[in-house]
XYZ file of C-alpha atoms in Angstrom:
562
model
C -15.115 189.013 64.698
C -14.531 192.747 64.627
C -11.467 193.523 66.756
C -11.271 197.191 65.732
C -11.145 199.616 68.663
C -13.278 202.736 68.658
C -11.143 205.802 69.131
C -13.707 208.216 70.549
C -12.250 210.082 73.525
C -13.795 209.747 76.937
C -14.587 212.792 79.053
C -11.762 211.742 81.432
C -9.249 211.754 78.538
C -10.464 215.161 77.349
C -10.164 216.491 80.902
C -6.679 215.060 81.340
C -5.671 216.672 78.045
C -7.161 220.011 79.174
C -5.094 219.922 82.396
C -1.933 219.182 80.422
C -2.685 222.055 78.021
C -3.243 224.411 80.943
C 0.141 223.620 82.477
C 2.024 223.912 79.196
C 0.255 227.240 78.528
C 0.988 228.581 82.029
C 4.691 227.737 81.674
C 4.763 229.409 78.251
C 3.048 232.577 79.542
C 5.411 232.659 82.528
C 8.471 232.467 80.225
C 6.961 235.151 78.012
C 6.648 237.483 81.015
C 3.071 238.770 80.696
C -0.371 237.981 79.282
C -3.926 239.318 79.127
C -6.251 236.725 80.725
C -9.287 237.802 78.675
C -7.303 238.502 75.503
C -5.963 236.168 72.812
C -2.987 235.131 75.011
C -5.322 233.872 77.754
C -7.684 232.046 75.395
C -6.153 228.562 75.786
C -6.372 228.844 79.587
C -10.012 229.930 79.427
C -11.018 227.255 76.922
C -9.235 224.508 78.875
C -10.833 225.568 82.163
C -14.295 225.688 80.558
C -13.747 222.277 78.952
C -12.515 220.861 82.263
C -15.255 222.448 84.419
C -13.541 221.502 87.719
C -15.806 220.485 90.613
C -14.425 223.272 92.778
C -15.583 225.937 90.319
C -19.122 224.553 90.158
C -21.229 226.243 87.473
C -18.290 227.936 85.659
C -19.565 226.582 82.307
C -23.121 227.900 82.804
C -24.555 231.393 82.337
C -25.346 231.849 86.029
C -22.534 232.937 88.344
C -20.822 230.461 90.670
C -21.032 231.500 94.351
C -19.213 228.794 96.349
C -16.355 228.744 93.828
C -16.134 232.539 94.040
C -15.872 232.394 97.837
C -13.196 229.677 97.610
C -11.107 231.780 95.193
C -11.608 235.115 96.983
C -10.381 233.551 100.263
C -7.134 232.570 98.495
C -6.446 235.889 96.758
C -5.589 239.256 98.355
C -8.407 241.558 99.429
C -9.012 244.184 96.751
C -7.696 242.156 93.804
C -11.078 242.511 92.085
C -10.362 246.276 91.711
C -6.977 245.815 90.010
C -6.298 245.972 86.274
C -2.620 245.025 86.685
C -1.596 241.956 88.680
C 2.147 241.524 89.050
C 3.649 238.247 90.302
C 7.026 238.973 91.919
C 9.727 237.218 93.888
C 10.668 238.462 97.381
C 11.978 241.810 96.139
C 12.134 243.900 99.298
C 8.566 245.202 99.583
C 8.564 243.979 103.188
C 10.887 246.899 104.076
C 8.733 249.534 102.382
C 5.690 251.614 103.334
C 3.442 249.064 101.551
C 1.394 247.054 104.036
C 1.359 243.300 103.345
C -2.076 241.880 102.557
C -2.262 238.183 103.499
C -5.163 236.207 101.988
C -7.472 234.448 104.450
C -6.625 230.886 103.290
C -3.131 231.185 101.769
C 0.044 232.396 103.462
C 1.538 234.773 100.944
C 2.448 238.459 101.072
C 0.633 240.720 98.620
C 1.032 244.478 98.216
C -1.423 247.010 96.803
C 0.908 249.322 94.861
C -1.744 251.808 93.742
C -5.430 251.892 92.750
C -4.771 249.731 89.682
C -1.949 247.354 90.682
C -1.624 244.396 93.049
C 1.721 242.645 93.578
C 1.654 238.998 94.729
C 4.879 237.598 96.179
C 5.722 234.073 95.001
C 8.102 232.214 97.319
C 6.711 228.675 97.177
C 7.585 227.642 93.639
C 5.682 226.863 90.467
C 2.663 225.257 92.172
C 1.865 228.652 93.668
C 1.960 230.331 90.240
C -0.334 227.639 88.771
C -2.697 228.038 91.730
C -2.972 231.829 91.305
C -3.315 231.793 87.511
C -6.081 229.169 87.671
C -7.990 231.206 90.265
C -7.561 234.415 88.239
C -8.817 232.692 85.071
C -11.944 231.582 86.965
C -12.416 235.082 88.416
C -12.163 236.796 85.039
C -14.501 234.307 83.320
C -17.052 235.063 86.068
C -16.514 238.816 85.622
C -17.409 238.586 81.933
C -20.599 236.709 82.829
C -21.546 239.777 84.887
C -20.749 242.291 82.122
C -22.623 240.192 79.537
C -25.745 240.327 81.690
C -25.642 244.069 82.455
C -24.511 245.603 79.134
C -27.402 246.664 76.905
C -25.516 248.050 73.902
C -22.026 248.567 72.497
C -21.877 252.148 73.771
C -21.817 250.911 77.383
C -25.427 251.481 78.472
C -26.281 249.181 81.392
C -29.353 247.655 83.011
C -31.272 249.242 85.890
C -29.977 246.493 88.219
C -26.389 247.575 87.531
C -27.125 251.292 88.074
C -28.764 250.473 91.441
C -25.836 248.225 92.496
C -23.339 250.954 91.566
C -25.240 253.465 93.685
C -25.253 251.086 96.709
C -21.520 250.268 96.405
C -20.314 253.843 95.854
C -22.516 255.269 98.627
C -20.345 256.257 101.576
C -22.985 255.602 104.220
C -23.618 252.300 105.972
C -26.441 250.248 104.421
C -29.557 249.550 106.473
C -31.019 246.028 106.440
C -33.700 247.199 103.950
C -31.131 248.811 101.616
C -28.948 245.709 101.817
C -31.827 243.451 100.802
C -32.733 245.761 97.893
C -29.084 245.613 96.722
C -29.039 241.792 97.065
C -32.184 241.638 94.893
C -30.390 243.538 92.114
C -27.228 241.417 92.470
C -29.316 238.212 92.318
C -30.660 239.386 88.927
C -27.170 240.261 87.709
C -25.738 236.881 88.756
C -28.705 234.795 87.601
C -29.142 233.482 91.146
C -32.035 233.565 93.615
C -32.324 236.027 96.510
C -32.213 233.034 98.888
C -28.927 231.707 97.405
C -27.260 235.105 97.788
C -28.599 235.624 101.302
C -27.151 232.267 102.386
C -23.562 233.127 101.316
C -23.649 236.888 101.957
C -22.197 236.760 105.476
C -19.440 234.341 104.452
C -18.009 236.995 102.123
C -18.297 239.752 104.754
C -15.319 240.962 106.793
C -15.389 243.283 109.817
C -14.033 246.194 107.773
C -16.208 245.385 104.729
C -19.617 243.951 105.704
C -20.992 244.448 102.152
C -18.004 242.746 100.511
C -20.039 240.559 98.145
C -21.675 243.656 96.570
C -18.236 245.226 96.285
C -16.680 242.153 94.597
C -19.530 241.761 92.085
C -19.457 245.489 91.247
C -15.702 245.687 90.641
C -15.487 242.419 88.707
C -18.298 243.647 86.474
C -16.908 247.181 86.159
C -13.477 245.999 84.933
C -15.079 243.505 82.539
C -17.240 246.319 81.082
C -14.051 248.413 80.662
C -12.512 245.491 78.735
C -15.499 245.031 76.473
C -16.301 248.679 75.746
C -12.865 250.367 75.832
C -10.621 247.316 75.241
C -8.842 248.178 78.494
C -7.668 244.608 79.202
C -6.534 243.359 82.608
C -2.900 242.210 82.532
C -0.911 239.662 84.527
C 2.867 240.174 84.559
C 5.754 238.130 85.998
C 8.708 240.135 87.299
C 12.141 239.504 85.700
C 13.570 238.538 89.118
C 10.830 235.934 89.637
C 11.468 234.427 86.204
C 15.186 234.277 86.932
C 14.826 232.745 90.407
C 12.040 230.187 90.003
C 13.187 226.574 90.290
C 16.509 227.448 91.949
C 15.589 226.509 95.537
C 16.619 229.969 96.775
C 14.076 230.117 99.626
C 14.392 226.391 100.410
C 18.156 226.654 100.828
C 17.983 229.661 103.183
C 15.195 227.903 105.132
C 17.137 224.617 105.503
C 20.413 226.350 106.441
C 18.732 228.308 109.236
C 17.324 225.028 110.691
C 20.721 223.283 110.553
C 22.429 226.315 112.120
C 19.882 226.183 114.976
C 20.495 222.440 115.448
C 24.266 223.036 115.562
C 23.941 225.926 118.011
C 21.915 223.718 120.374
C 24.213 220.646 120.025
C 21.483 218.660 118.271
C 22.959 218.345 114.773
C 24.507 214.899 115.284
C 21.644 213.351 117.289
C 19.057 211.014 115.611
C 16.559 213.280 113.832
C 12.916 212.502 113.026
C 11.312 214.925 110.581
C 7.528 215.379 110.664
C 5.653 217.508 108.133
C 2.460 218.518 109.938
C 0.751 221.543 111.474
C 2.199 223.651 114.282
C -0.027 222.386 117.081
C -0.682 218.622 117.058
C 2.816 217.347 118.001
C 3.280 220.033 120.660
C -0.188 219.415 122.145
C 0.268 215.621 122.138
C 3.582 215.901 124.014
C 2.548 218.555 126.555
C -1.241 218.618 126.956
C -1.324 216.095 129.810
C 1.310 217.915 131.887
C -0.587 221.217 131.550
C -4.216 220.048 131.726
C -4.115 216.744 133.674
C -5.073 218.191 137.054
C -8.062 220.140 135.668
C -9.513 217.664 133.146
C -9.102 214.133 134.516
C -12.351 212.591 133.182
C -12.356 213.814 129.577
C -11.509 211.643 126.594
C -8.172 212.989 125.276
C -9.674 213.697 121.831
C -12.324 215.905 123.458
C -9.503 217.837 125.104
C -7.817 218.309 121.692
C -11.147 219.416 120.234
C -11.688 222.005 122.942
C -8.136 223.267 122.368
C -8.943 223.908 118.707
C -11.776 226.282 119.594
C -11.211 230.017 119.280
C -12.158 230.809 122.880
C -9.386 228.583 124.317
C -6.439 230.694 123.228
C -5.300 231.018 126.842
C -4.912 227.224 127.186
C -3.035 227.005 123.884
C -0.611 229.680 125.084
C -0.115 227.770 128.342
C 0.870 224.604 126.428
C 3.178 226.620 124.153
C 4.874 228.145 127.222
C 5.357 224.708 128.823
C 6.804 223.343 125.560
C 9.331 226.214 125.313
C 10.415 225.542 128.921
C 10.822 221.817 128.168
C 13.141 221.824 125.179
C 11.021 223.090 122.277
C 12.771 225.549 119.933
C 10.532 227.553 117.619
C 11.947 228.867 114.334
C 9.762 231.564 112.802
C 10.413 231.473 109.071
C 12.109 234.539 107.593
C 13.309 232.923 104.336
C 10.063 233.519 102.473
C 9.320 229.774 102.308
C 6.441 230.430 104.744
C 7.201 227.233 106.662
C 7.701 227.612 110.410
C 9.556 224.904 112.337
C 9.501 223.435 115.856
C 12.404 221.380 117.214
C 11.759 219.117 120.222
C 14.715 217.847 122.268
C 13.127 214.703 123.775
C 15.938 214.592 126.351
C 14.310 217.559 128.125
C 10.737 216.233 128.114
C 9.291 214.770 131.331
C 8.352 211.287 130.054
C 6.108 210.493 133.008
C 3.743 213.237 131.883
C 3.264 212.034 128.271
C 0.009 210.085 127.819
C 1.284 207.787 125.029
C 3.494 204.722 125.400
C 7.151 205.714 125.378
C 10.279 203.589 125.645
C 12.485 205.213 128.289
C 15.403 203.199 126.907
C 14.997 204.855 123.463
C 14.835 208.296 125.061
C 17.807 207.737 127.383
C 20.118 206.062 124.879
C 19.156 207.602 121.507
C 17.902 211.017 122.706
C 15.929 211.550 119.477
C 15.243 215.041 118.144
C 11.827 215.676 116.572
C 11.753 218.352 113.878
C 8.241 219.480 112.911
C 7.876 221.546 109.739
C 4.641 223.255 108.708
C 2.928 222.179 105.475
C 4.693 222.810 102.166
C 2.718 223.731 99.037
C 2.896 221.471 95.957
C 6.337 221.400 94.309
C 7.727 223.300 97.303
C 7.708 219.950 99.162
C 10.571 218.757 96.930
C 12.547 221.980 97.339
C 12.351 222.050 101.149
C 13.014 218.361 101.926
C 15.706 218.163 99.232
C 17.582 221.055 100.870
C 16.939 219.872 104.435
C 18.398 216.400 103.796
C 21.650 217.735 102.289
C 24.777 217.715 104.532
C 25.381 220.937 106.493
C 28.405 222.910 105.305
C 30.006 224.866 108.108
C 33.608 226.209 108.245
C 34.662 223.897 105.411
C 33.263 220.820 107.172
C 30.364 218.719 105.849
C 28.081 217.208 108.498
C 25.628 214.543 107.349
C 22.359 214.608 109.242
C 21.421 211.426 111.102
C 17.836 211.381 109.782
C 16.122 208.216 111.019
C 12.612 208.887 109.736
C 10.499 211.278 107.678
C 6.774 211.370 108.468
C 4.264 213.250 106.356
C 0.804 214.040 107.650
C -1.406 215.971 105.273
C -4.883 216.853 104.105
C -6.180 215.174 100.955
C -9.311 214.603 98.909
C -10.706 211.089 99.384
C -12.412 209.027 96.669
C -13.955 206.430 98.980
C -15.373 207.467 102.321
C -15.898 211.030 103.512
C -14.557 214.085 105.357
C -12.388 213.207 108.347
C -11.505 209.653 107.234
C -7.849 208.537 107.050
C -5.840 207.385 104.013
C -2.637 205.330 104.271
C -0.800 205.388 100.927
C 1.346 202.548 99.605
C 2.544 204.548 96.568
C 2.329 208.031 95.071
C 1.519 208.441 91.371
C 2.239 211.724 89.630
C -0.761 213.105 87.724
C -0.551 213.202 83.927
C 2.363 210.726 83.874
C 2.969 207.089 84.739
C 5.683 208.188 87.230
C 5.109 206.248 90.406
C 6.848 206.142 93.779
C 6.101 202.956 95.749
C 7.526 202.816 99.288
C 7.302 200.782 102.447
C 5.029 202.813 104.736
C 5.776 202.324 108.441
C 2.165 203.307 109.155
C -0.271 200.469 108.561
C -4.057 200.377 108.430
C -4.161 198.228 111.602
C -2.253 200.942 113.542
C -5.157 203.386 113.146
C -8.225 201.151 112.951
C -10.892 200.822 115.638
C -10.546 204.410 116.878
C -13.776 205.863 115.540
C -12.385 206.834 112.125
C -12.590 204.889 108.846
C -9.166 204.005 107.389
C -8.363 203.248 103.722
C -5.146 201.881 102.211
C -3.948 202.152 98.577
C -2.208 204.373 96.024
C -2.576 208.147 96.080
C -2.268 210.555 93.220
C -0.200 213.741 93.501
C -2.081 216.285 91.414
C -0.727 219.475 89.854
C -3.494 221.483 91.513
C -6.538 220.506 93.589
C -8.660 223.133 91.834
C -8.328 221.341 88.471
C -10.115 218.056 89.131
C -13.526 217.040 87.835
C -15.698 213.980 88.508
C -14.726 212.224 85.247
C -10.994 212.305 86.021
C -11.599 211.282 89.625
C -13.819 208.365 88.597
C -11.087 207.248 86.201
C -8.467 207.376 89.006
C -10.819 205.494 91.313
C -11.941 202.789 88.879
C -8.654 202.208 87.034
C -6.073 199.567 87.928
C -4.049 202.276 89.718
C -6.618 201.812 92.543
C -6.311 205.374 93.760
C -7.913 206.124 97.148
C -7.234 209.865 97.280
C -5.541 212.914 95.806
C -3.159 215.495 97.273
C -0.424 217.856 96.069
C 2.857 217.013 97.820
C 3.384 213.246 98.273
C 5.338 212.451 95.082
C 7.486 215.571 95.598
C 8.394 214.536 99.170
C 9.113 210.931 98.135
C 11.238 212.029 95.153
C 13.440 214.089 97.499
C 13.660 211.354 100.173
C 14.559 208.688 97.567
C 17.190 210.935 95.974
C 18.809 211.692 99.360
C 18.733 208.112 100.676
C 19.186 205.952 97.560
C 21.163 208.119 95.097
C 23.033 210.926 96.816
C 23.697 209.036 100.073
C 23.099 212.249 102.060
C 21.137 210.247 104.642
C 20.887 206.541 105.552
C 19.406 204.274 102.890
C 17.345 202.676 105.694
C 15.447 205.879 106.500
C 11.894 205.043 107.605
C 8.996 206.823 105.896
C 5.465 207.353 107.141
C 2.615 208.880 105.166
C -0.958 209.400 106.359
C -3.630 211.823 105.205
C -6.988 212.858 106.617
C -9.792 213.659 104.206
C -10.709 217.305 103.734
C -13.425 216.467 101.189
C -14.779 213.835 98.829
C -14.818 215.512 95.408
C -16.822 212.598 93.945
C -19.773 213.508 96.173
C -21.886 216.436 95.030
C -21.568 219.293 97.496
C -18.613 217.702 99.286
C -15.766 219.531 97.507
C -13.282 221.880 99.170
C -15.450 224.813 98.087
C -18.209 223.569 100.409
C -16.221 224.729 103.440
C -13.585 223.541 105.881
C -13.366 220.478 108.080
C -14.288 222.241 111.302
C -13.803 220.037 114.360
C -14.303 216.834 112.289
C -10.594 217.103 111.409
C -9.428 217.021 115.044
C -9.743 213.276 115.740
C -7.959 212.056 112.562
C -5.225 214.703 112.928
C -4.395 213.665 116.492
C -4.854 209.972 115.817
C -2.191 210.156 113.081
C 0.062 212.385 115.228
C -0.118 210.054 118.250
C 0.603 206.985 116.071
C 3.641 208.663 114.473
C 5.003 209.747 117.892
C 4.390 206.294 119.357
C 6.531 204.741 116.596
C 9.305 207.351 116.941
C 9.481 207.119 120.752
C 9.514 203.311 120.844
């Protein structure tokens, strides 16, 4: 009997290796201080990304341009980055007090500054995950830009196709385009991108902004123009990392300032020594759950509470949201707007000041009267930043030579994640976090159980979850491996292992908080990357995220207040 094993590599193994190579390369380039994405120094990143072909970047490996991936990336990078030859990643170095106006990307909270026509500065305050995120997106963007230049260049002297000349004329024209002129321009762009007129028409408005209705034309033109410059004149685009950023990264500078300001606020309001329950969530669901019934009860008696939450999430109901916020501030909520650069705002709820009779979830008055719990809600962290923030928050507070240990009774994490079984809006309850690319695993006893959330109109799944280095680096082969392997992974996200590592260190090793601290993790599905057309690039959750978000929030609050 032949017991020899065949050693051919599977696509999942190749992909896993490509991800590892990308991270090693990114760390090396960061330490080096600069690189040229389309030069020799950026070659490993480009090759790895093309080998990986992540789901989120769609047709990156094909000749035709990728539209949904382009929209996804453009929403996460500063407006105008396509025009810049020099991209400089900096720490918080004082640009906020200058004449430069901050540019904040649509889907990522980070300050960026356009220094001049050629240079964009991007401020990194959320740790290494943010650097990886940006470099991956830039690599995709520049690969796409070279697809454009390859299609429009006719010879080595820089002569271009008629389509390109017509696009240039439309983009550089100062006057507003008529519908006819716009459609003519789209026809030329469709040829340049290797896409149909219909495909471009369907995404055109999603790229548009009020100040730049023809933004897609603008992006394609500038990406192509800079790629032509690279190919004809060897004028390569450059990414640099400022010396201050390289010196500061990994030192928890922003996390420490952020945590100290929270503890100082707790001390000032006599809440530092009360039982504290930390919740990592958004800035609306806990506040709305606690105060919606006291504000809206008289006007909306017949509605299902989830319909009320859904109507609150609509743009036109800003007035109602402000009303709830006002009520919360009158009833013991303290809002801490982040100034540390961590980009994580905080709400503190003193349950002693809340009118219990007006909360529409079960509450134990005994718990509220005797324990007087304090609920601390922090906005979402990003990747490795989760470790930095929780690690600093759980440390004792040093004030006037005295160390005060926080009485943290529970840490609850509610997040968005990709699901591998089920679909958008379903709920995942993890029993362990596994760190991608390693066998590092963090099992824990989750206070939230499947039975707590079942039977409420949302499918619930229980199992291990994988903490990935970046959501934009996954492809179907890797995901199928996670799903079918004995790890029994139900979903993927970016923060779980980092949070758990910090909680375990504080409770089991450093003894900063009680070793009996309760943990709760629950995620709602933003996408199913195993389904074609169901990746993050296919658009947001819309109102389908409202029910799972509030279902998790209400369950967490029920457990804390009982």
